[in-house]
Amino acid sequence: MRDKPCQESRTHGRIPGAERRARGPCVVMECFEDIPCDPCHDACRQGAIRPFDDLNHLPEVDFDKCNGCGACISVCPGLAIFVVDETWKDDLAVVRLPYEFLPLPAPGDVVAGLDRSGRRCCTAKVIRVEKTKRHDRTAVVWIEVPKALSMEVRHIRVGGSARGLHEG
Amino acid sequence: MRTTEICVIGAGPAGLCAAIAARDMGARVTCVDSGDRPGGQLVKQTHKFFGSRAEFAGKRGIDIARILAEQIENDPLVELMLESTVIGFYDDGAIGIERDDALTFLKPARIVCATGASERMLAFPNNDLPGVYGAGAVQTLMNVYGVRPGKAVLMVGAGNIGLIVSYQLLQAGVEVAAVVEAMPQVGGYDVHARKIQRAGVPILTSHTVKAVHGTRTVEGATVWALGGDFRPIPGTEQHFQVDTVCLAVGLTPLADILWQAGCRMAYVPELGGHVALRDEDYETSRPSVYVAGDLAGIEEASSAMLEGTIAGLAAARSLGHSTPDFDERLAAARADLAALRGGPKGEKVRRGLDRLMRLGREVGVVA
């Protein structure tokens, strides 16, 4: 029905490879389902997120143009966009993630790093919390995690914030 | 009897957009809603919307409600009647409106019916215990009134509503023990599922509620697995200690007014139940009665807004109003709607609409 040349692989154009991640901060788009949505394209000032031919296509990133600015993180209604910087320190990477829970952590706080299933996989230090009018109440939290976990940690638990019963 | 050019029943996303579009064409509009503020379901939708810029993608439902309402509030062409319930449709085309315990009548030249949907119930032992809620009520309690429905919730249904309300429960500081879903896969968007999974909420597909327990209120719930034939499998029971069970098992169009108006209805499961046969302009088999939004077929708020725009434009034009941008605006709304429904997640709705339009052609509602 539709022409889907960019979608041979669900991860190609959305998940940066190790070689790209070693070159500096870049976006990670965990958006693998064709739903009608395109605000990420409008948010990108680098021209790195290609225009959508069809609203239902997956976003496609030009990782040579993406500079990891993170302007797309808080505009994604699916909270599916992250920025990973594996050049932060020798052993530590930074993961920037969208966060819509209270209390917000503060820089310097130590929080639990959670993987995609909500299991605690490390402790993480909060580096920065972005929350301006542009973020429209979706804060972007920068956390420092072991480099090996940069592609695993996708959520945090701050103190007594809400959680499911089955968390690891 | 009071008259108006266009009466819009319901001030949700579809109704507000119908009122705005008709007003833009120069029509005199009366918009009636039973709620105490305009916006319908938008007033509790604290999440950011999908779609494209025309449907306010990236904006939160609560903010879209305000943006839409501001476009008609204090407009001399638009009367917004809140806390007013349409209770009847009469043979002469008049409608009865109950407000402050008094009944008044209004005779509009056109009606755009945008009453939305009601929630489905699920049959299981003790489903009448206090603590068993519909997802809409949970959302209203939390996001409109700031009241937590309970301390720990079992969510039933992994469509978008079940997933979104689970996320909002977590935001409100409520534990979500699990989401159970009778189908073998999550029905809602993958990104919504991921948001709650990474917060530690398990989604149990091919599972349903066996029973809810408690004496005066909910004290727990038992779920069990479903086999390929949707039959429960004894021995697979799991117990959850929760004080709230939230049902998000689907919506059905709230079509009472259309039945009363004698509109030709059809049962289209893909659209949520009985829906009115209607043409491309959303006009039903009863001339001058239009439909829009969930009432016309269960979809998302984004498509409801576009349907409202189409119905509002068409109703105003049928009264002789016109604007230079009419054709352009109508075409844009139709194209945006087609784009929204164009993906794999829109397949079911497309199938339902094909069937509805085919039935409409058979009886001459659609040319």
Coordinates of C-alpha atoms in Angstrom, one line a residue:
Chain A
M1 CA 0.0 0.0 0.0
R2 CA 2.7 2.4 0.9
D3 CA 6.2 2.8 -0.3
K4 CA 8.5 2.1 2.7
P5 CA 12.1 2.3 1.5
C6 CA 13.5 3.6 4.8
Q7 CA 11.9 0.9 6.9
E8 CA 13.8 -2.2 5.8
S9 CA 15.2 -2.2 9.3
R10 CA 13.3 -0.8 12.3
T11 CA 16.5 0.5 13.9
H12 CA 18.3 1.9 10.9
G13 CA 18.1 5.7 10.9
R14 CA 16.8 5.7 14.4
I15 CA 19.4 4.0 16.6
P16 CA 23.0 5.2 16.2
G17 CA 25.6 2.6 15.9
A18 CA 28.6 2.3 18.2
E19 CA 30.9 4.0 15.8
R20 CA 28.6 7.1 15.6
R21 CA 28.1 7.1 19.4
A22 CA 31.9 7.2 19.8
R23 CA 32.1 10.4 17.9
G24 CA 29.9 12.5 20.3
P25 CA 26.4 13.1 21.5
C26 CA 23.6 11.9 19.2
V27 CA 19.9 11.2 19.3
V28 CA 18.4 7.7 19.9
M29 CA 14.8 7.3 18.6
E30 CA 13.0 4.4 20.2
C31 CA 10.1 4.8 17.8
F32 CA 9.5 1.6 15.9
E33 CA 5.8 1.7 15.0
D34 CA 4.1 3.5 12.2
I35 CA 1.8 6.0 14.0
P36 CA 0.6 9.4 12.7
C37 CA 3.1 11.7 14.2
D38 CA 5.7 14.2 13.1
P39 CA 6.6 17.0 15.6
C40 CA 10.3 15.7 15.9
H41 CA 10.9 16.9 12.3
D42 CA 9.7 20.4 13.1
A43 CA 11.8 20.5 16.3
C44 CA 15.1 19.8 14.6
R45 CA 17.1 22.9 13.7
Q46 CA 20.0 20.8 12.3
G47 CA 17.8 19.4 9.5
A48 CA 18.8 15.9 10.8
I49 CA 15.3 14.5 11.0
R50 CA 14.2 14.1 7.5
P51 CA 10.8 15.4 6.3
F52 CA 7.9 12.9 6.5
D53 CA 6.5 11.9 3.1
D54 CA 3.7 10.2 5.0
L55 CA 2.7 11.2 8.5
N56 CA 2.7 7.5 9.5
H57 CA 6.3 6.8 8.5
L58 CA 9.0 6.3 11.1
P59 CA 11.3 9.3 11.8
E60 CA 14.6 9.0 10.0
V61 CA 17.7 10.6 11.3
D62 CA 20.8 11.7 9.4
F63 CA 23.4 10.9 12.1
D64 CA 26.0 13.0 10.3
K65 CA 23.8 16.1 10.8
C66 CA 22.6 15.3 14.3
N67 CA 24.7 17.1 16.9
G68 CA 22.8 15.7 19.9
C69 CA 21.3 19.1 20.8
G70 CA 18.3 17.3 22.2
A71 CA 15.7 19.9 21.0
C72 CA 13.5 16.9 19.9
I73 CA 13.4 15.1 23.2
S74 CA 10.6 17.0 24.9
V75 CA 8.5 17.5 21.8
C76 CA 8.1 13.8 21.2
P77 CA 4.5 12.9 22.4
G78 CA 5.6 9.3 22.9
L79 CA 8.6 10.2 25.1
A80 CA 10.6 8.0 22.8
I81 CA 13.6 10.2 22.1
F82 CA 16.8 10.2 24.1
V83 CA 20.3 11.6 23.6
V84 CA 23.4 9.6 24.4
D85 CA 26.9 11.0 24.8
E86 CA 29.5 8.3 25.1
T87 CA 32.3 10.8 24.9
W88 CA 31.4 12.4 28.3
K89 CA 34.2 10.7 30.3
D90 CA 36.4 7.6 30.1
D91 CA 34.0 5.2 31.8
L92 CA 30.9 7.3 32.0
A93 CA 28.3 8.3 29.4
V94 CA 25.5 10.8 29.7
V95 CA 21.9 9.8 28.9
R96 CA 19.4 12.6 28.5
L97 CA 15.8 11.4 29.0
P98 CA 12.3 12.9 29.1
Y99 CA 10.9 13.0 32.6
E100 CA 7.4 14.0 33.6
F101 CA 7.3 13.0 37.3
L102 CA 7.5 14.9 40.6
P103 CA 9.6 15.5 42.4
L104 CA 12.1 16.5 39.8
P105 CA 15.7 15.6 40.7
A106 CA 18.3 18.3 41.1
P107 CA 21.8 18.3 39.7
G108 CA 24.1 16.3 42.0
D109 CA 21.3 13.9 43.1
V110 CA 21.9 10.2 42.9
V111 CA 19.0 8.3 41.4
A112 CA 18.3 4.7 40.3
G113 CA 18.8 4.1 36.6
L114 CA 16.1 1.8 35.2
D115 CA 16.1 -0.2 32.0
R116 CA 13.2 -0.6 29.5
S117 CA 11.5 -3.1 31.7
G118 CA 11.8 -0.9 34.8
R119 CA 14.5 -3.0 36.4
R120 CA 17.1 -1.1 38.3
C121 CA 20.4 -1.5 36.5
C122 CA 22.7 1.1 38.1
T123 CA 22.9 4.2 40.2
A124 CA 23.1 7.4 38.2
K125 CA 24.2 10.9 39.0
V126 CA 22.0 13.8 37.8
I127 CA 24.1 16.3 35.8
R128 CA 21.5 18.7 34.7
V129 CA 17.8 19.2 34.5
E130 CA 16.3 21.2 31.6
K131 CA 12.9 22.6 32.2
T132 CA 12.1 25.8 30.3
K133 CA 8.9 27.0 28.7
R134 CA 9.9 25.3 25.5
H135 CA 10.0 22.0 27.2
D136 CA 6.2 22.4 28.0
R137 CA 6.4 20.5 31.3
T138 CA 8.4 17.6 29.9
A139 CA 11.7 18.0 31.7
V140 CA 14.9 16.7 30.2
V141 CA 17.1 15.0 32.8
W142 CA 20.8 14.4 32.1
I143 CA 22.2 11.5 34.0
E144 CA 25.7 10.0 34.2
V145 CA 25.8 6.2 33.8
P146 CA 28.4 3.5 33.2
K147 CA 29.3 3.7 29.5
A148 CA 28.3 0.0 29.0
L149 CA 24.7 0.9 30.1
S150 CA 24.2 4.0 27.8
M151 CA 21.9 2.0 25.6
E152 CA 20.1 0.3 28.5
V153 CA 19.2 3.0 31.0
R154 CA 15.9 4.7 29.9
H155 CA 14.2 5.9 33.0
I156 CA 15.1 6.9 36.6
R157 CA 13.6 6.5 40.0
V158 CA 13.9 9.5 42.2
G159 CA 13.4 8.9 45.9
G160 CA 9.8 7.8 46.5
S161 CA 8.4 8.6 43.1
A162 CA 5.7 6.5 41.7
R163 CA 6.5 3.1 40.4
G164 CA 5.0 -0.2 39.5
L165 CA 4.9 -3.0 42.1
H166 CA 7.0 -5.3 40.0
E167 CA 10.1 -3.2 39.8
G168 CA 13.4 -5.0 40.3
Chain B
M1 CA -39.3 29.3 20.5
R2 CA -35.6 30.3 20.5
T3 CA -33.9 29.6 17.2
T4 CA -30.3 29.4 16.1
E5 CA -28.7 28.5 12.8
I6 CA -26.5 25.7 14.0
C7 CA -26.8 23.8 17.3
V8 CA -23.7 21.9 18.2
I9 CA -24.4 19.2 20.8
G10 CA -21.2 18.6 22.8
A11 CA -18.3 20.9 23.4
G12 CA -15.5 18.3 23.1
P13 CA -12.8 18.3 20.5
A14 CA -15.3 17.6 17.6
G15 CA -18.0 20.0 18.8
L16 CA -15.6 22.9 19.5
C17 CA -14.1 22.5 16.1
A18 CA -17.5 22.3 14.4
A19 CA -18.5 25.5 16.3
I20 CA -15.3 27.3 15.2
A21 CA -15.6 26.2 11.6
A22 CA -19.3 27.2 11.4
R23 CA -18.6 30.5 13.1
D24 CA -15.7 31.2 10.7
M25 CA -18.2 30.8 7.9
G26 CA -20.4 33.4 9.5
A27 CA -23.1 31.1 11.0
R28 CA -24.8 31.8 14.3
V29 CA -24.0 28.9 16.5
T30 CA -25.3 27.6 19.8
C31 CA -23.0 25.0 21.5
V32 CA -24.6 23.0 24.3
D33 CA -22.6 20.8 26.7
S34 CA -23.5 19.1 30.0
G35 CA -20.1 19.8 31.5
D36 CA -19.1 22.8 33.6
R37 CA -16.3 23.8 31.2
P38 CA -15.7 23.4 27.5
G39 CA -13.3 20.7 26.1
G40 CA -15.1 17.4 26.8
Q41 CA -12.5 14.7 27.3
L42 CA -9.7 17.1 26.5
V43 CA -9.9 18.7 29.9
K44 CA -8.4 15.5 31.5
Q45 CA -5.9 14.7 28.8
T46 CA -2.6 15.9 30.3
H47 CA -0.5 14.0 27.7
K48 CA 1.0 15.5 24.5
F49 CA -0.9 14.6 21.4
F50 CA 0.3 12.8 18.3
G51 CA -0.7 13.8 14.8
S52 CA 0.6 16.8 12.8
R53 CA 0.6 20.5 13.4
A54 CA -3.0 21.0 12.1
E55 CA -4.2 18.8 15.0
F56 CA -1.9 20.5 17.6
A57 CA 0.6 17.6 17.6
G58 CA 3.0 17.9 20.6
K59 CA 0.5 20.0 22.6
R60 CA -1.3 18.6 25.7
G61 CA -5.1 17.9 25.5
I62 CA -5.7 20.3 28.5
D63 CA -4.1 23.1 26.5
I64 CA -5.9 22.3 23.3
A65 CA -9.2 22.6 25.2
R66 CA -8.2 26.1 26.2
I67 CA -7.0 27.1 22.7
L68 CA -10.2 25.9 21.1
A69 CA -12.5 27.4 23.7
E70 CA -10.8 30.8 23.5
Q71 CA -11.6 30.9 19.8
I72 CA -15.4 31.0 20.5
E73 CA -15.7 32.4 24.0
N74 CA -17.0 36.0 23.8
D75 CA -17.8 35.7 20.2
P76 CA -21.1 37.4 19.4
L77 CA -21.9 34.7 16.9
V78 CA -21.5 31.9 19.3
E79 CA -23.5 31.0 22.4
L80 CA -21.9 28.5 24.7
M81 CA -24.4 26.8 27.0
L82 CA -22.6 24.9 29.7
E83 CA -24.2 22.6 32.4
S84 CA -27.0 22.1 29.9
T85 CA -28.1 18.7 28.8
V86 CA -29.9 17.9 25.5
I87 CA -32.6 15.5 26.6
G88 CA -34.8 15.2 23.5
F89 CA -35.1 15.6 19.8
Y90 CA -38.7 16.4 18.6
D91 CA -40.4 15.7 15.3
D92 CA -40.4 19.3 14.3
G93 CA -36.6 19.5 14.7
A94 CA -36.6 21.2 18.0
I95 CA -34.4 20.0 20.8
G96 CA -35.1 20.1 24.6
I97 CA -32.4 21.4 26.8
E98 CA -32.4 20.9 30.6
R99 CA -30.5 23.5 32.6
D100 CA -30.9 24.5 36.2
D101 CA -33.8 22.1 36.6
A102 CA -35.7 23.9 33.8
L103 CA -36.5 22.7 30.3
T104 CA -36.1 25.0 27.4
F105 CA -36.5 24.4 23.7
L106 CA -34.3 25.5 20.8
K107 CA -35.1 25.2 17.2
P108 CA -31.9 25.1 15.1
A109 CA -31.7 25.0 11.3
R110 CA -28.9 22.5 11.5
I111 CA -27.6 20.2 14.2
V112 CA -24.1 18.9 14.6
C113 CA -24.2 16.1 17.0
A114 CA -20.9 15.5 18.8
T115 CA -21.8 13.8 22.0
G116 CA -18.8 11.5 22.1
A117 CA -18.9 8.0 23.6
S118 CA -19.5 6.0 26.7
E119 CA -17.3 3.4 28.3
R120 CA -17.8 -0.3 28.0
M121 CA -18.3 -2.4 31.1
L122 CA -16.8 -5.9 31.7
A123 CA -18.6 -8.8 33.4
F124 CA -16.9 -10.4 36.3
P125 CA -17.8 -11.2 39.9
N126 CA -18.0 -8.1 42.1
N127 CA -17.7 -5.7 39.3
D128 CA -20.1 -3.5 41.2
L129 CA -17.8 -3.1 44.3
P130 CA -16.8 0.5 45.0
G131 CA -13.2 0.7 43.7
V132 CA -14.1 -0.6 40.3
Y133 CA -13.9 2.4 38.0
G134 CA -14.0 3.3 34.4
A135 CA -10.8 4.9 33.1
G136 CA -12.7 8.1 32.3
A137 CA -13.7 8.5 35.9
V138 CA -10.2 7.8 37.1
Q139 CA -8.8 10.4 34.7
T140 CA -11.5 13.0 35.8
L141 CA -10.7 12.4 39.5
M142 CA -7.0 12.8 39.1
N143 CA -6.6 15.3 36.3
V144 CA -9.6 17.5 36.8
Y145 CA -10.1 17.4 40.6
G146 CA -6.7 16.3 41.9
V147 CA -8.0 13.3 43.7
R148 CA -6.3 9.9 43.7
P149 CA -8.7 7.1 43.1
G150 CA -6.7 4.7 45.3
K151 CA -3.3 3.5 46.3
A152 CA -2.8 0.6 44.0
V153 CA -4.5 -0.1 40.7
L154 CA -5.0 -3.0 38.4
M155 CA -5.6 -1.6 34.9
V156 CA -7.8 -3.7 32.5
G157 CA -7.1 -3.0 28.9
A158 CA -3.9 -2.1 27.0
G159 CA -5.4 0.2 24.4
N160 CA -4.3 3.8 24.3
I161 CA -6.7 4.8 27.1
G162 CA -5.5 2.0 29.4
L163 CA -1.8 2.8 28.7
I164 CA -2.2 6.6 29.1
V165 CA -4.3 6.4 32.2
S166 CA -1.8 4.0 33.7
Y167 CA 1.0 6.5 33.0
Q168 CA -1.1 9.3 34.6
L169 CA -1.7 7.2 37.7
L170 CA 2.0 6.7 38.1
Q171 CA 2.4 10.5 37.7
A172 CA -0.2 11.0 40.4
G173 CA 1.9 8.8 42.7
V174 CA -0.4 5.7 42.5
E175 CA 1.0 2.2 42.1
V176 CA 0.0 0.3 39.0
A177 CA 0.3 -3.4 39.8
A178 CA -0.2 -4.5 36.2
V179 CA -2.1 -3.9 33.0
V180 CA -4.0 -6.9 31.8
E181 CA -5.1 -7.2 28.2
A182 CA -7.3 -10.0 26.7
M183 CA -5.8 -9.7 23.3
P184 CA -2.5 -11.4 22.6
Q185 CA -0.9 -8.0 21.9
V186 CA -1.0 -4.5 23.2
G187 CA -3.7 -2.5 21.3
G188 CA -2.4 1.0 22.0
Y189 CA 0.7 2.7 20.7
D190 CA 4.0 1.0 21.4
V191 CA 5.5 4.2 22.7
H192 CA 2.7 4.5 25.3
A193 CA 3.4 0.9 26.4
R194 CA 7.1 1.6 26.7
K195 CA 6.5 4.6 29.0
I196 CA 4.9 2.5 31.6
Q197 CA 7.0 -0.6 31.1
R198 CA 10.2 1.3 31.9
A199 CA 8.5 2.6 35.0
G200 CA 8.2 -1.1 36.1
V201 CA 4.6 -1.8 35.2
P202 CA 4.1 -5.3 33.6
I203 CA 1.7 -5.7 30.7
L204 CA 0.1 -9.1 30.8
T205 CA -1.4 -9.9 27.4
S206 CA -3.8 -12.8 26.9
H207 CA -5.0 -12.2 30.5
T208 CA -8.3 -11.0 31.9
V209 CA -9.9 -10.4 35.3
K210 CA -11.4 -13.5 36.9
A211 CA -12.9 -11.8 39.9
V212 CA -12.5 -8.8 42.2
H213 CA -12.5 -9.4 45.9
G214 CA -13.6 -7.4 48.9
T215 CA -16.4 -6.9 51.4
R216 CA -17.3 -3.2 51.2
T217 CA -14.7 -2.0 48.7
V218 CA -12.1 -3.6 46.4
E219 CA -9.4 -5.4 48.4
G220 CA -7.8 -7.4 45.6
A221 CA -8.2 -8.9 42.1
T222 CA -7.5 -12.2 40.5
V223 CA -6.5 -12.4 36.9
W224 CA -6.0 -15.5 34.7
A225 CA -4.6 -16.3 31.3
L226 CA -6.6 -16.8 28.2
G227 CA -6.0 -19.5 25.7
G228 CA -6.0 -19.1 21.9
D229 CA -9.8 -19.4 21.9
F230 CA -10.1 -16.7 24.6
R231 CA -11.1 -19.3 27.1
P232 CA -9.6 -18.8 30.6
I233 CA -7.0 -21.4 31.6
P234 CA -7.6 -22.7 35.1
G235 CA -4.5 -22.9 37.3
T236 CA -3.0 -19.7 35.8
E237 CA -4.6 -17.4 38.4
Q238 CA -2.5 -14.5 39.8
H239 CA -3.7 -12.4 42.7
F240 CA -3.0 -8.7 43.0
Q241 CA -3.5 -6.7 46.2
V242 CA -5.1 -3.6 44.9
D243 CA -7.8 -1.2 46.1
T244 CA -8.8 -0.1 42.6
V245 CA -9.6 -1.8 39.4
C246 CA -9.7 0.5 36.4
L247 CA -11.6 -0.6 33.3
A248 CA -10.4 0.6 29.9
V249 CA -12.1 -1.9 27.7
G250 CA -13.3 0.3 24.9
L251 CA -15.8 2.9 24.0
T252 CA -19.2 2.9 22.3
P253 CA -20.8 5.9 20.5
L254 CA -23.3 7.8 22.6
A255 CA -26.0 7.9 20.0
D256 CA -29.3 8.3 21.8
I257 CA -30.1 11.6 20.2
L258 CA -29.5 10.1 16.7
W259 CA -31.9 7.2 17.4
Q260 CA -34.5 9.6 18.6
A261 CA -34.0 11.8 15.5
G262 CA -34.7 8.7 13.4
C263 CA -31.3 8.6 11.7
R264 CA -30.5 5.4 9.9
M265 CA -28.0 3.5 12.1
A266 CA -25.7 0.6 11.4
Y267 CA -23.8 -1.7 13.6
V268 CA -20.1 -1.4 12.7
P269 CA -17.9 -3.1 15.3
E270 CA -14.8 -1.5 13.9
L271 CA -16.3 1.9 14.8
G272 CA -17.4 0.8 18.3
G273 CA -21.0 -0.1 17.8
H274 CA -24.0 1.6 16.3
V275 CA -23.1 4.6 14.2
A276 CA -25.2 6.8 11.9
L277 CA -25.0 6.4 8.2
R278 CA -23.7 9.6 6.8
D279 CA -22.3 11.2 3.7
E280 CA -18.8 12.7 3.1
D281 CA -19.9 15.9 4.7
Y282 CA -21.0 14.0 7.8
E283 CA -24.7 14.6 7.2
T284 CA -26.9 11.8 8.4
S285 CA -30.0 10.2 6.7
R286 CA -32.0 12.8 8.5
P287 CA -31.4 16.0 6.5
S288 CA -29.7 18.8 8.5
V289 CA -28.5 16.5 11.2
Y290 CA -24.7 16.1 11.1
V291 CA -22.3 13.9 13.2
A292 CA -18.7 14.3 14.3
G293 CA -16.2 12.8 16.7
D294 CA -16.5 9.5 18.6
L295 CA -20.2 9.5 18.0
A296 CA -19.5 9.1 14.3
G297 CA -17.1 6.2 15.0
I298 CA -14.6 5.7 17.9
E299 CA -11.2 7.2 17.0
E300 CA -8.7 9.6 18.5
A301 CA -9.3 13.3 19.5
S302 CA -7.2 14.4 16.6
S303 CA -9.6 12.9 14.1
A304 CA -12.6 14.1 16.1
M305 CA -11.3 17.7 15.6
L306 CA -11.0 17.3 11.9
E307 CA -14.4 15.6 11.6
G308 CA -15.9 18.5 13.6
T309 CA -14.3 21.0 11.2
I310 CA -15.7 19.2 8.2
A311 CA -19.2 18.9 9.7
G312 CA -19.2 22.6 10.8
L313 CA -18.0 23.9 7.4
A314 CA -20.6 21.7 5.5
A315 CA -23.5 22.6 7.8
A316 CA -22.7 26.4 7.5
R317 CA -22.4 26.1 3.7
S318 CA -25.7 24.3 3.5
L319 CA -27.3 27.5 5.0
G320 CA -25.8 29.6 2.3
H321 CA -22.7 30.9 4.2
S322 CA -19.5 31.0 2.3
T323 CA -15.9 32.2 2.6
P324 CA -13.2 32.4 0.0
D325 CA -11.1 29.8 1.8
F326 CA -14.0 27.3 2.1
D327 CA -12.8 24.8 -0.5
E328 CA -9.2 25.0 0.6
R329 CA -10.2 24.4 4.3
L330 CA -12.5 21.5 3.6
A331 CA -9.9 19.8 1.3
A332 CA -7.2 20.3 3.9
A333 CA -9.3 18.8 6.7
R334 CA -10.1 15.8 4.5
A335 CA -6.5 15.3 3.5
D336 CA -5.3 15.6 7.2
L337 CA -7.9 13.1 8.2
A338 CA -6.9 10.6 5.5
A339 CA -3.3 11.0 6.6
L340 CA -4.1 10.4 10.3
R341 CA -6.0 7.2 9.3
G342 CA -3.5 6.2 6.7
G343 CA -1.1 4.0 8.8
P344 CA -1.4 0.4 10.0
K345 CA -3.0 1.6 13.3
G346 CA -5.8 3.1 11.2
E347 CA -6.6 -0.1 9.4
K348 CA -9.5 -1.1 11.6
V349 CA -11.1 2.4 11.3
R350 CA -10.6 2.4 7.6
R351 CA -12.3 -1.0 7.3
G352 CA -15.2 0.2 9.5
L353 CA -15.6 3.4 7.4
D354 CA -15.5 1.4 4.1
R355 CA -18.4 -0.7 5.4
L356 CA -20.3 2.3 6.7
M357 CA -20.0 4.2 3.4
R358 CA -20.9 1.0 1.5
L359 CA -24.1 0.6 3.6
G360 CA -24.8 4.3 3.1
R361 CA -24.6 4.0 -0.7
E362 CA -26.9 1.0 -0.6
V363 CA -29.7 3.0 1.1
G364 CA -28.9 6.3 -0.7
V365 CA -27.5 8.2 2.2
V366 CA -24.3 8.5 0.3
A367 CA -24.5 9.6 -3.3

